[in-house]
Amino acid sequence: MQQPWEVKEKKKNERIIKGRDLVDVVFSWSVRDVLNSNLYKGKVDKIPNTFQSSKEYFRSFVNPIIEETHAALLSSMGTLRRAPAFKIWEIKPAKDFKPPKNLYYIVTLQTTSDNIMTSGDRKLLEFNDLIAVTDKKPYRIDDLRCSNEPYLLALVCGVNEDNPHLITILASKPIDLDEGNMDTRKKGKGVKKSISRFGVYLTNMMTNIRIWTALHPDPDGGNLKLISKVLQSNSEVGCESCASCQENSQNIMPNHIEKTLRSFKLNSSQEDAILRCLEAKNCNHFNNIKLIWGPPGTGKTKTTSVLLLNLFKMKCRTLTCAPTNIAVLEVASRVVNLVSESLKFGGYGLGDIVLFGNKERMKIDEREDLFDVFLDYRVDELYACFLTLTGWRANVNRMICLLSDPKEVYQKSFTEKDKRPPFKKFVEERFSKLRTDLRFQFSTLCLHLPTATLSFRVAERMNQTSDLLRTMTVSNVLRKEDENDTRKQDCVKMLGSICDSLDLQDYIGKFELKTLCLDNALLMFCTASSSARLHMSYPIQLLVIDEAAQLKECESAIPLQLPGLQHAVLIGDEKQLPAMIQSKIASEADLGRSLFERLVLLGHKKQLLNMQYRMHPSISIFPNREFYGMRILDAPSVRVRSYEKRFLPGKMYGPYSFINVPYGREQFGQGFSSKNMVEVSVVDEIVSKLYSVSRKTGRSISVGVISPYKAQVFAIQEKIGQRFDGSEQFTVSVRSVDGFQGGEEDIIIISTVRSNGKGAIGFLSNQQRTNVALTRARYCLWILGNEWTLANNKSVWRQLVNDARARGCFHDAYDDESLAQCIKRSATALDDLDKLHDNKLISFENSIWKVLLSNEFLKSLEIIIDSEINKRVMSVLEKLSNGKFQQDLETENLFIQQDIDEGLSLFWGIDIIKKDNHYLQVLKIWHVMPSSDVSCAEKCLENHYKGYTKVKIERCRYICYQGNVVVPMRWPIKSCLKNGMIRDVSRSFALLSVVDEAEETSEAEECVED
């Protein structure tokens, strides 16, 4: 294993791979290293608050980012079975293949339908994907083998734009290309050979490689002006105004800017924050970093978008970054809407705004409002305008020729042998097509070209020419010069003027168009990671980082070093959630801390947005007091009586309530996360009530359900299912606290989960997480929790319970009769489930069949959590255990569907278990689920019966009657051999043909009562 601090110098003649040192560290890890969660324990120092030099600053993040990369790879091993796997058709050494280090290969991925893929969004491998090259699709760690190598990693360092199935990889070890590792298959009349290899996606290293590159800047260049400003406590950072600017009156804003700000009806704190940033932008005496503190609901996004609109009008070249694509899209959408309202014609001016990033991850296809500013879309549109033969200039010249001398054009368009259409028809068709093409191309150029390359005068002339062409007919084209109608002559002059005025090449390729758009844009939007693309572009004056408190400080180092950058504005709230960190070691080293938070810790001044517009005052008062020292004012709009909305009757369902849910029980769910099924049932009951109100009244209601625990989120999602998906007026969103940051709904229900006698609440005690959860609701916030557990923990939750009691907002769930019944049913059902979990093979009194409960069946009961349904299920099981099978068993299917009540069915079948040297038939209970959802039971059976022999499957189907009662069969163990394994069990088991095997039919079969 290579040590994290070992950084080797790049050789000049090597292919340049950014972050190569980090890649080499990853390649140095063995499988054992990857699986060792403590690999770097004790080797990752805590990131300090201040730094003596930029070198020390960058070095402090190196080991934590290596550990975080290690944690991401370790995490991928846990989901190896579900990892996308791509069949490799061909591997060959690349031109720059040079052992032992530069192991570059050209890889062709199979493109046919039998290319193995698992479920998921990934259809292709992407740049900087880390993959494992294996002999087969892996289901466990031991399957990560390639020839004699136990573990072979590769980094995707190139993807062919025209053929994305053709990639270049850098391998950690040489790949065996021996003929013995080839597969053959028929293709047409011949036989094709392909290498027997798979590329298994593990993780994408793009962001960490970009961070690594930012942490190792070019010693001979680079812009470290702003980095040097944040090394230590600096009174200049975040200060009110520059003294030199004040003396020279340079910081006085023009009247029209202040007038513009007033038109947006901003409050004084918002106006002041924007003005301070605009003043800093004009300062040439030193580099500024401004902090805008935006607590929940204070109009942070509105403030940011108005600031950017003013920077746009001031022609200030600005980059706006955020940690996530969602945050980038939100602020970009707001700015585009504001700018569009002020445009004069044809969208001219939008070409100065560029949004760029990964199209799939941004889900741009779902954001029609951003099509016109998204870089890839823009380049595609412009590319068609700059083709040599069919581009705008070629069409302008054709139109000039047609208008000037249509007869000459007609003559030159045909050879002597060609059959010519009538002259008038030819002119009419030619003019109509050219007019359509030119009007579209002029519109595209006005919309997408930056104003630096297309002046307002030329754009206006294009618009006028387009209008003129629209009014012309073929008669105007054919008519000779007419003093009374000069449209034809005017059009020719205007077209010629446009050609002369627009100094752009006739043909521009896509790469050059991307460069043109980025280099001349005024406002650019992307994630902080994607800003790495701008390090070779024209200088940028100002950087705005939205949601800055959620961005790792080392990641903010990417945009902070952009060429020409003089000033930065960080907008965020360190009282809300920080960046997500996978590694506990890296988290303890403060890798997740943002630059915003560190500067606040050092005492840098921040401009507070002090008025909230989201929450009813009953909701806002507690977080305001606990987290913001009562510095946040409630806006007049939330203090009016009409803002208090009642959705359900009773004081419990007022604007703010803590609802005590007793008798809950903590359980471990997915990934050792906690869940509380009693609270799940209470949430479901409340949501169902709200839905009934919405249906009866036609009232639009949006509900958010928040829990800090993923297992609880999953359990609530399963319980609620898709019951409300078809409603336009009623929406339910169930997410974790982290997933809800930045979101808001009419009603928020918080499920705190924890319910124990110790007062232990785990990471629920995190104040930032609590703050986010408590500040998402507009009208109603209902908190579900166990009073005793929360009040006996020395955390903010004790204060919350006591505050709710003092304000008369504390309620017992038993005060609501429907909730009381729900809790009682759930608690009883949980007790029943505990008994079933303790003994999955059960026998009823005087029964003749043993009943085997599957894990899936127990999970399905857990989701339902209803003691009444449990009773019905157990009643059916008791009848079945007495051999009273009501269904027709003369079928080839291995499972039977039996109704429990309306819409709910029990899925069961006959299975075989070992008992006392015999194989014994038992009843296997698979699921309780909606009757329509048969596919889930089929899938479960398919997995279960894959390893059964044909004879064993036949014995599962075998039915023995004694009178009207079905009795279980048994066979000696020695009769069940291990041959005839079934590898593909069809969903319809009726298609299986079971053939008796001579050596097995000789065994005597016994019909017994067990």
Short mmCIF file of C-alpha atoms in Angstrom, two decimals, residues 215-521:
data_model
loop_
_atom_site.label_atom_id
_atom_site.label_comp_id
_atom_site.label_asym_id
_atom_site.label_seq_id
_atom_site.Cartn_x
_atom_site.Cartn_y
_atom_site.Cartn_z
CA LEU A 215 -4.74 20.95 -3.77
CA HIS A 216 -1.65 20.70 -5.99
CA PRO A 217 -1.63 23.98 -7.94
CA ASP A 218 0.99 24.77 -10.53
CA PRO A 219 3.93 26.29 -8.59
CA ASP A 220 4.80 28.48 -11.58
CA GLY A 221 1.37 30.07 -11.89
CA GLY A 222 -2.15 29.94 -10.59
CA ASN A 223 -4.32 32.46 -8.81
CA LEU A 224 -3.87 32.23 -5.03
CA LYS A 225 -5.08 35.75 -4.17
CA LEU A 226 -8.28 34.62 -2.45
CA ILE A 227 -6.69 31.51 -0.92
CA SER A 228 -4.13 33.74 0.79
CA LYS A 229 -7.01 35.79 2.24
CA VAL A 230 -8.54 32.84 4.10
CA LEU A 231 -5.45 31.34 5.73
CA GLN A 232 -5.78 33.23 9.01
CA SER A 233 -8.11 35.56 10.83
CA ASN A 234 -8.14 38.64 8.60
CA SER A 235 -10.03 41.80 9.42
CA GLU A 236 -10.31 42.65 5.73
CA VAL A 237 -12.37 39.54 4.96
CA GLY A 238 -16.03 40.37 5.29
CA CYS A 239 -15.36 43.94 6.45
CA GLU A 240 -17.91 46.68 5.79
CA SER A 241 -16.15 48.78 3.10
CA CYS A 242 -12.75 49.59 1.68
CA ALA A 243 -11.35 52.79 3.25
CA SER A 244 -9.67 53.82 -0.03
CA CYS A 245 -12.92 53.40 -1.95
CA GLN A 246 -14.77 55.48 0.66
CA GLU A 247 -12.24 58.30 0.40
CA ASN A 248 -12.60 58.39 -3.41
CA SER A 249 -16.39 57.81 -3.28
CA GLN A 250 -15.92 54.71 -5.43
CA ASN A 251 -18.25 52.65 -3.27
CA ILE A 252 -21.26 54.91 -3.79
CA MET A 253 -23.84 53.00 -5.80
CA PRO A 254 -25.56 54.78 -8.71
CA ASN A 255 -29.14 55.83 -8.04
CA HIS A 256 -30.53 53.55 -10.76
CA ILE A 257 -29.16 50.46 -8.97
CA GLU A 258 -30.81 51.39 -5.68
CA LYS A 259 -34.02 52.14 -7.58
CA THR A 260 -33.82 48.72 -9.27
CA LEU A 261 -33.39 47.01 -5.90
CA ARG A 262 -36.46 48.73 -4.50
CA SER A 263 -38.54 47.40 -7.40
CA PHE A 264 -38.01 43.84 -6.10
CA LYS A 265 -39.58 44.68 -2.71
CA LEU A 266 -36.60 43.45 -0.77
CA ASN A 267 -36.31 44.00 2.96
CA SER A 268 -33.55 46.22 4.30
CA SER A 269 -31.21 43.32 5.23
CA GLN A 270 -31.50 41.87 1.72
CA GLU A 271 -30.87 45.25 0.07
CA ASP A 272 -27.93 45.94 2.34
CA ALA A 273 -26.34 42.54 1.60
CA ILE A 274 -26.61 43.11 -2.15
CA LEU A 275 -25.23 46.66 -1.98
CA ARG A 276 -22.24 45.56 0.11
CA CYS A 277 -21.43 42.87 -2.48
CA LEU A 278 -21.74 45.31 -5.39
CA GLU A 279 -19.45 47.73 -3.59
CA ALA A 280 -16.88 44.99 -3.07
CA LYS A 281 -17.06 44.12 -6.76
CA ASN A 282 -15.97 47.67 -7.65
CA CYS A 283 -12.99 47.63 -5.27
CA ASN A 284 -9.55 47.38 -6.91
CA HIS A 285 -7.51 47.90 -3.76
CA PHE A 286 -7.71 44.43 -2.29
CA ASN A 287 -9.51 41.12 -2.71
CA ASN A 288 -12.83 40.76 -0.92
CA ILE A 289 -14.65 37.73 0.46
CA LYS A 290 -18.18 38.60 1.58
CA LEU A 291 -20.32 36.29 3.75
CA ILE A 292 -24.13 36.43 3.50
CA TRP A 293 -25.84 34.51 6.29
CA GLY A 294 -29.19 33.15 5.12
CA PRO A 295 -31.18 31.27 7.80
CA PRO A 296 -34.19 29.17 6.66
CA GLY A 297 -36.93 31.05 4.85
CA THR A 298 -35.11 34.40 4.75
CA GLY A 299 -35.16 34.72 0.95
CA LYS A 300 -31.58 33.65 0.37
CA THR A 301 -32.23 32.46 -3.21
CA LYS A 302 -34.16 35.63 -4.06
CA THR A 303 -31.32 37.76 -2.67
CA THR A 304 -28.78 35.77 -4.68
CA SER A 305 -30.76 36.04 -7.92
CA VAL A 306 -31.29 39.82 -7.59
CA LEU A 307 -27.57 40.24 -6.85
CA LEU A 308 -26.72 38.24 -9.99
CA LEU A 309 -29.20 40.23 -12.08
CA ASN A 310 -27.42 43.45 -11.09
CA LEU A 311 -24.00 41.94 -11.80
CA PHE A 312 -25.36 40.90 -15.21
CA LYS A 313 -26.45 44.48 -15.94
CA MET A 314 -23.07 45.77 -14.78
CA LYS A 315 -21.35 43.42 -17.28
CA CYS A 316 -19.45 41.73 -14.44
CA ARG A 317 -18.16 38.31 -15.48
CA THR A 318 -19.40 36.11 -12.63
CA LEU A 319 -19.37 32.42 -11.82
CA THR A 320 -22.08 31.02 -9.54
CA CYS A 321 -21.36 27.66 -7.92
CA ALA A 322 -23.17 25.39 -5.50
CA PRO A 323 -22.40 21.98 -3.99
CA THR A 324 -25.24 20.16 -5.77
CA ASN A 325 -26.92 20.18 -9.16
CA ILE A 326 -30.30 20.86 -7.52
CA ALA A 327 -29.03 24.06 -5.89
CA VAL A 328 -27.37 25.20 -9.15
CA LEU A 329 -30.57 24.64 -11.15
CA GLU A 330 -32.68 26.51 -8.59
CA VAL A 331 -30.63 29.71 -8.63
CA ALA A 332 -30.05 29.52 -12.42
CA SER A 333 -33.79 29.21 -13.02
CA ARG A 334 -34.52 32.27 -10.87
CA VAL A 335 -31.91 34.37 -12.65
CA VAL A 336 -33.02 33.29 -16.14
CA ASN A 337 -36.60 34.27 -15.29
CA LEU A 338 -35.48 37.69 -14.02
CA VAL A 339 -33.24 38.36 -17.03
CA SER A 340 -35.89 37.17 -19.51
CA GLU A 341 -38.35 39.76 -18.19
CA SER A 342 -35.97 42.58 -19.18
CA LEU A 343 -34.99 41.33 -22.68
CA LYS A 344 -36.15 43.37 -25.66
CA PHE A 345 -36.56 40.87 -28.48
CA GLY A 346 -35.87 37.27 -29.48
CA GLY A 347 -34.18 36.38 -26.20
CA TYR A 348 -31.18 38.50 -27.17
CA GLY A 349 -28.95 38.66 -24.11
CA LEU A 350 -29.54 35.12 -22.85
CA GLY A 351 -26.38 34.16 -24.72
CA ASP A 352 -24.49 35.86 -21.89
CA ILE A 353 -25.82 33.25 -19.43
CA VAL A 354 -24.40 29.72 -19.49
CA LEU A 355 -25.33 26.71 -17.40
CA PHE A 356 -23.09 23.68 -17.77
CA GLY A 357 -22.52 20.28 -16.19
CA ASN A 358 -23.50 16.64 -16.56
CA LYS A 359 -26.76 16.58 -18.52
CA GLU A 360 -27.98 13.29 -17.06
CA ARG A 361 -27.23 14.12 -13.43
CA MET A 362 -28.75 17.57 -13.81
CA LYS A 363 -31.82 15.99 -15.47
CA ILE A 364 -31.92 18.90 -17.88
CA ASP A 365 -34.50 17.14 -20.04
CA GLU A 366 -36.99 17.80 -17.22
CA ARG A 367 -36.09 21.52 -17.03
CA GLU A 368 -37.48 23.11 -20.17
CA ASP A 369 -37.05 26.55 -18.59
CA LEU A 370 -33.26 26.10 -18.74
CA PHE A 371 -32.85 24.62 -22.25
CA ASP A 372 -31.90 27.98 -23.75
CA VAL A 373 -28.95 28.52 -21.39
CA PHE A 374 -27.65 24.95 -21.05
CA LEU A 375 -24.27 24.76 -22.80
CA ASP A 376 -24.64 21.40 -24.59
CA TYR A 377 -28.05 22.33 -25.95
CA ARG A 378 -26.80 25.76 -27.02
CA VAL A 379 -23.79 24.29 -28.83
CA ASP A 380 -26.00 21.83 -30.73
CA GLU A 381 -28.29 24.67 -31.82
CA LEU A 382 -25.42 26.95 -32.86
CA TYR A 383 -23.52 24.17 -34.62
CA ALA A 384 -26.31 23.85 -37.19
CA CYS A 385 -25.96 27.60 -37.86
CA PHE A 386 -22.22 27.35 -38.57
CA LEU A 387 -22.10 24.48 -41.04
CA THR A 388 -20.31 25.45 -44.23
CA LEU A 389 -23.01 24.44 -46.72
CA THR A 390 -26.23 24.96 -44.76
CA GLY A 391 -25.21 27.51 -42.11
CA TRP A 392 -26.51 31.04 -41.71
CA ARG A 393 -23.89 32.72 -43.92
CA ALA A 394 -24.40 30.25 -46.78
CA ASN A 395 -28.15 30.82 -46.59
CA VAL A 396 -27.73 34.61 -46.48
CA ASN A 397 -25.63 34.47 -49.65
CA ARG A 398 -28.21 32.23 -51.34
CA MET A 399 -31.00 34.59 -50.39
CA ILE A 400 -29.08 37.61 -51.70
CA CYS A 401 -28.49 35.81 -55.00
CA LEU A 402 -32.13 34.77 -55.28
CA LEU A 403 -33.43 38.25 -54.56
CA SER A 404 -30.86 39.91 -56.83
CA ASP A 405 -31.28 37.65 -59.89
CA PRO A 406 -33.75 34.75 -59.52
CA LYS A 407 -33.39 33.80 -63.21
CA GLU A 408 -29.64 33.28 -62.89
CA VAL A 409 -30.16 31.14 -59.80
CA TYR A 410 -32.75 29.12 -61.69
CA GLN A 411 -30.37 28.56 -64.62
CA LYS A 412 -27.42 27.54 -62.43
CA SER A 413 -29.48 25.13 -60.34
CA PHE A 414 -29.95 22.62 -63.16
CA THR A 415 -27.90 20.93 -65.84
CA GLU A 416 -29.16 20.60 -69.43
CA LYS A 417 -30.32 17.04 -68.76
CA ASP A 418 -32.26 17.89 -65.59
CA LYS A 419 -36.00 18.08 -65.70
CA ARG A 420 -36.78 21.61 -64.61
CA PRO A 421 -39.84 22.69 -62.64
CA PRO A 422 -41.67 25.83 -63.69
CA PHE A 423 -39.65 28.97 -62.94
CA LYS A 424 -42.23 30.52 -60.61
CA LYS A 425 -42.68 27.29 -58.65
CA PHE A 426 -38.90 26.93 -58.27
CA VAL A 427 -38.51 30.49 -56.98
CA GLU A 428 -41.46 30.09 -54.64
CA GLU A 429 -40.07 26.86 -53.11
CA ARG A 430 -36.51 28.16 -52.90
CA PHE A 431 -37.58 31.45 -51.32
CA SER A 432 -39.90 29.72 -48.84
CA LYS A 433 -37.19 27.31 -47.65
CA LEU A 434 -34.47 29.97 -47.39
CA ARG A 435 -36.84 32.31 -45.55
CA THR A 436 -37.77 29.59 -43.03
CA ASP A 437 -34.14 28.58 -42.51
CA LEU A 438 -32.87 32.14 -42.16
CA ARG A 439 -35.58 33.25 -39.75
CA PHE A 440 -34.83 30.21 -37.56
CA GLN A 441 -31.07 30.76 -37.78
CA PHE A 442 -31.31 34.50 -37.02
CA SER A 443 -33.49 33.67 -34.02
CA THR A 444 -30.97 31.04 -32.85
CA LEU A 445 -28.01 33.40 -33.22
CA CYS A 446 -29.79 36.17 -31.29
CA LEU A 447 -30.80 33.77 -28.53
CA HIS A 448 -27.55 31.86 -28.11
CA LEU A 449 -24.59 34.00 -29.15
CA PRO A 450 -22.97 36.11 -26.41
CA THR A 451 -23.52 39.85 -26.83
CA ALA A 452 -19.72 40.28 -27.07
CA THR A 453 -19.80 38.49 -30.43
CA LEU A 454 -23.22 39.67 -31.64
CA SER A 455 -23.83 43.36 -31.06
CA PHE A 456 -27.27 44.75 -30.30
CA ARG A 457 -27.25 46.61 -33.63
CA VAL A 458 -26.64 43.40 -35.61
CA ALA A 459 -29.19 41.45 -33.57
CA GLU A 460 -31.74 44.21 -34.15
CA ARG A 461 -31.01 44.10 -37.89
CA MET A 462 -31.49 40.31 -37.89
CA ASN A 463 -34.83 40.78 -36.16
CA GLN A 464 -35.90 43.46 -38.66
CA THR A 465 -34.76 41.36 -41.61
CA SER A 466 -36.66 38.38 -40.27
CA ASP A 467 -39.82 40.50 -39.99
CA LEU A 468 -39.27 41.86 -43.51
CA LEU A 469 -38.83 38.38 -44.98
CA ARG A 470 -42.05 37.29 -43.28
CA THR A 471 -44.01 39.98 -45.15
CA MET A 472 -42.54 39.15 -48.58
CA THR A 473 -44.06 36.82 -51.16
CA VAL A 474 -42.80 35.25 -54.37
CA SER A 475 -44.29 38.21 -56.27
CA ASN A 476 -41.90 40.53 -54.47
CA VAL A 477 -38.98 38.32 -55.47
CA LEU A 478 -39.99 38.15 -59.15
CA ARG A 479 -40.92 41.80 -59.45
CA LYS A 480 -38.27 44.19 -60.72
CA GLU A 481 -37.25 47.21 -58.70
CA ASP A 482 -40.29 49.19 -57.67
CA GLU A 483 -40.11 52.68 -56.22
CA ASN A 484 -43.32 52.03 -54.29
CA ASP A 485 -42.15 48.73 -52.79
CA THR A 486 -38.48 48.62 -51.83
CA ARG A 487 -38.68 45.54 -49.57
CA LYS A 488 -36.57 43.40 -51.89
CA GLN A 489 -33.79 45.97 -52.18
CA ASP A 490 -33.93 46.71 -48.44
CA CYS A 491 -33.70 43.05 -47.64
CA VAL A 492 -30.62 42.57 -49.84
CA LYS A 493 -28.89 45.55 -48.20
CA MET A 494 -29.73 44.36 -44.69
CA LEU A 495 -28.54 40.81 -45.39
CA GLY A 496 -25.28 42.14 -46.80
CA SER A 497 -24.83 44.39 -43.78
CA ILE A 498 -25.36 41.44 -41.40
CA CYS A 499 -22.70 39.43 -43.25
CA ASP A 500 -20.21 42.27 -43.07
CA SER A 501 -20.90 43.07 -39.42
CA LEU A 502 -20.71 39.59 -37.91
CA ASP A 503 -17.05 38.69 -37.70
CA LEU A 504 -17.34 34.93 -37.18
CA GLN A 505 -16.01 32.05 -39.26
CA ASP A 506 -18.34 30.31 -41.69
CA TYR A 507 -17.68 26.99 -39.95
CA ILE A 508 -17.19 26.57 -36.20
CA GLY A 509 -16.86 23.13 -34.60
CA LYS A 510 -18.55 22.12 -31.36
CA PHE A 511 -15.43 22.41 -29.23
CA GLU A 512 -14.74 25.91 -30.53
CA LEU A 513 -18.39 26.87 -29.93
CA LYS A 514 -18.17 25.70 -26.31
CA THR A 515 -15.05 27.80 -25.84
CA LEU A 516 -16.73 30.79 -27.53
CA CYS A 517 -19.78 30.57 -25.25
CA LEU A 518 -17.79 30.09 -22.02
CA ASP A 519 -15.15 32.72 -22.76
CA ASN A 520 -17.72 35.42 -23.52
CA ALA A 521 -20.42 34.64 -20.96
#
